[in-house]
Amino acid sequence: DPENIFAKILRGEIPNDTVLETEHSLAFRDIRPQAPLHVLVIPKGAYVSYDHFAQEASEAEIVDYVRAIGEVCRREGVAGDGFRMISNAGAHGVQEVPHLHVHILGGRNLGRMLTPA
Ligand code: 5GP
């Protein structure tokens, strides 16, 4: 879906608060932060989910994306005290935006991973 909000951010049609930009990836602050640090990291390629990316992205894109996520954690100062990465996919994952994104959350104790549905 080329009209999804992250595709528009990548095309420069919607502003974003960029944390890191690399050849194949973009990291920016979530508009509705759920922790003191809440950054989204997306590949520039039009991949919908992690499994889609893992299957179809080039090795250069995959290496760039994995390293960009680690670099954001270090730059934003959560590598030491810790952080959580979440990538929602599909209906059961309650994915809102159909462009792969990893949420990086940190800056406080985040509690247990899931609350009961
Ligand atoms: P999902 O539920 O798909 O895993 O997460 C989508 C995330 O995108 C949400 O945390 C939401 O706050 C964030 N988001 C939605 N629209 C925008 C936007 O226009 N700009 C930014 N920076 N984040 C957005």
mmCIF file of N, CA, C and O in Angstrom, residues 18 21 24 27 30-32 35 40 51 54 58 64 69 71-72 74-75 79 81 92-94 99-100 104 112 116-117:
data_model
loop_
_atom_site.group_PDB
_atom_site.id
_atom_site.type_symbol
_atom_site.label_atom_id
_atom_site.label_comp_id
_atom_site.label_asym_id
_atom_site.label_seq_id
_atom_site.Cartn_x
_atom_site.Cartn_y
_atom_site.Cartn_z
ATOM 1 N N THR A 18 13.471 12.718 12.680
ATOM 2 C CA THR A 18 14.451 11.677 12.335
ATOM 3 C C THR A 18 15.525 11.537 13.411
ATOM 4 O O THR A 18 16.062 12.527 13.901
ATOM 5 N N GLU A 21 19.338 8.206 9.730
ATOM 6 C CA GLU A 21 19.039 7.782 8.366
ATOM 7 C C GLU A 21 20.268 7.117 7.789
ATOM 8 O O GLU A 21 21.384 7.647 7.888
ATOM 9 N N HIS A 24 19.660 2.366 3.643
ATOM 10 C CA HIS A 24 18.448 1.552 3.436
ATOM 11 C C HIS A 24 17.415 1.668 4.550
ATOM 12 O O HIS A 24 16.404 0.954 4.505
ATOM 13 N N ALA A 27 15.059 5.923 10.918
ATOM 14 C CA ALA A 27 14.551 5.827 12.298
ATOM 15 C C ALA A 27 14.017 7.194 12.700
ATOM 16 O O ALA A 27 14.657 8.226 12.463
ATOM 17 N N ASP A 30 8.225 8.018 17.416
ATOM 18 C CA ASP A 30 6.798 7.707 17.294
ATOM 19 C C ASP A 30 5.989 8.937 17.698
ATOM 20 O O ASP A 30 6.307 9.622 18.671
ATOM 21 N N ILE A 31 4.926 9.206 16.972
ATOM 22 C CA ILE A 31 4.110 10.399 17.217
ATOM 23 C C ILE A 31 3.314 10.277 18.525
ATOM 24 O O ILE A 31 2.931 11.282 19.109
ATOM 25 N N ARG A 32 3.063 9.045 18.972
ATOM 26 C CA ARG A 32 2.367 8.817 20.246
ATOM 27 C C ARG A 32 3.239 7.938 21.137
ATOM 28 O O ARG A 32 2.986 6.730 21.276
ATOM 29 N N ALA A 35 6.700 5.361 25.884
ATOM 30 C CA ALA A 35 7.790 5.258 26.854
ATOM 31 C C ALA A 35 8.660 6.498 26.627
ATOM 32 O O ALA A 35 8.532 7.160 25.585
ATOM 33 N N LEU A 40 10.730 4.448 15.985
ATOM 34 C CA LEU A 40 10.369 3.457 14.973
ATOM 35 C C LEU A 40 11.505 3.369 13.964
ATOM 36 O O LEU A 40 12.037 4.403 13.547
ATOM 37 N N ASP A 51 8.604 -10.957 8.274
ATOM 38 C CA ASP A 51 8.801 -12.174 7.474
ATOM 39 C C ASP A 51 8.933 -11.841 5.986
ATOM 40 O O ASP A 51 9.735 -12.459 5.268
ATOM 41 N N ALA A 54 12.488 -10.493 5.621
ATOM 42 C CA ALA A 54 13.486 -11.559 5.754
ATOM 43 C C ALA A 54 13.552 -12.412 4.492
ATOM 44 O O ALA A 54 14.619 -12.902 4.110
ATOM 45 N N SER A 58 17.403 -7.667 0.191
ATOM 46 C CA SER A 58 18.785 -8.044 -0.137
ATOM 47 C C SER A 58 19.595 -8.136 1.152
ATOM 48 O O SER A 58 19.197 -7.602 2.201
ATOM 49 N N ASP A 64 22.007 -3.497 6.885
ATOM 50 C CA ASP A 64 21.811 -2.077 7.192
ATOM 51 C C ASP A 64 20.732 -1.905 8.252
ATOM 52 O O ASP A 64 20.895 -1.147 9.222
ATOM 53 N N ILE A 69 19.150 -0.447 13.810
ATOM 54 C CA ILE A 69 18.424 -0.634 15.078
ATOM 55 C C ILE A 69 19.401 -0.589 16.255
ATOM 56 O O ILE A 69 19.160 0.105 17.253
ATOM 57 N N GLU A 71 22.326 0.835 16.339
ATOM 58 C CA GLU A 71 22.895 2.189 16.419
ATOM 59 C C GLU A 71 21.920 3.141 17.125
ATOM 60 O O GLU A 71 22.345 3.980 17.936
ATOM 61 N N VAL A 72 20.636 3.027 16.842
ATOM 62 C CA VAL A 72 19.639 3.869 17.524
ATOM 63 C C VAL A 72 19.681 3.586 19.029
ATOM 64 O O VAL A 72 19.672 4.517 19.851
ATOM 65 N N ARG A 74 22.125 2.587 20.860
ATOM 66 C CA ARG A 74 23.326 3.198 21.443
ATOM 67 C C ARG A 74 23.209 4.713 21.474
ATOM 68 O O ARG A 74 23.437 5.345 22.505
ATOM 69 N N ARG A 75 22.843 5.323 20.355
ATOM 70 C CA ARG A 75 22.755 6.794 20.266
ATOM 71 C C ARG A 75 21.750 7.377 21.248
ATOM 72 O O ARG A 75 21.935 8.466 21.769
ATOM 73 N N ALA A 79 21.106 1.415 25.410
ATOM 74 C CA ALA A 79 21.821 0.137 25.295
ATOM 75 C C ALA A 79 22.263 -0.364 26.665
ATOM 76 O O ALA A 79 22.266 -1.566 26.923
ATOM 77 N N ASP A 81 20.948 0.510 30.028
ATOM 78 C CA ASP A 81 19.878 0.148 30.967
ATOM 79 C C ASP A 81 18.868 -0.820 30.366
ATOM 80 O O ASP A 81 18.096 -1.443 31.090
ATOM 81 N N HIS A 92 -3.437 -10.473 14.092
ATOM 82 C CA HIS A 92 -3.178 -10.880 15.480
ATOM 83 C C HIS A 92 -2.115 -10.018 16.138
ATOM 84 O O HIS A 92 -2.138 -9.818 17.351
ATOM 85 N N GLY A 93 -1.186 -9.500 15.342
ATOM 86 C CA GLY A 93 -0.169 -8.597 15.889
ATOM 87 C C GLY A 93 -0.677 -7.170 16.064
ATOM 88 O O GLY A 93 0.037 -6.317 16.587
ATOM 89 N N VAL A 94 -1.902 -6.927 15.603
ATOM 90 C CA VAL A 94 -2.524 -5.594 15.649
ATOM 91 C C VAL A 94 -1.589 -4.551 15.029
ATOM 92 O O VAL A 94 -1.243 -3.534 15.630
ATOM 93 N N HIS A 99 3.753 -1.259 6.752
ATOM 94 C CA HIS A 99 5.145 -1.115 6.292
ATOM 95 C C HIS A 99 5.986 -1.549 7.486
ATOM 96 O O HIS A 99 5.796 -1.023 8.596
ATOM 97 N N LEU A 100 6.894 -2.509 7.265
ATOM 98 C CA LEU A 100 7.681 -3.053 8.388
ATOM 99 C C LEU A 100 8.245 -1.951 9.279
ATOM 100 O O LEU A 100 8.838 -0.988 8.791
ATOM 101 N N ILE A 104 11.367 0.664 19.099
ATOM 102 C CA ILE A 104 12.368 0.571 20.168
ATOM 103 C C ILE A 104 11.833 1.402 21.327
ATOM 104 O O ILE A 104 11.583 2.603 21.178
ATOM 105 N N ARG A 112 6.302 -6.463 32.313
ATOM 106 C CA ARG A 112 6.357 -7.735 31.599
ATOM 107 C C ARG A 112 5.934 -7.546 30.150
ATOM 108 O O ARG A 112 5.278 -6.566 29.804
ATOM 109 N N PRO A 116 -2.434 -9.902 29.746
ATOM 110 C CA PRO A 116 -3.386 -10.878 29.226
ATOM 111 C C PRO A 116 -4.409 -10.201 28.316
ATOM 112 O O PRO A 116 -4.841 -9.083 28.591
ATOM 113 N N ALA A 117 -4.763 -10.873 27.218
ATOM 114 C CA ALA A 117 -5.727 -10.299 26.262
ATOM 115 C C ALA A 117 -7.111 -10.195 26.906
ATOM 116 O O ALA A 117 -7.452 -10.964 27.765
#
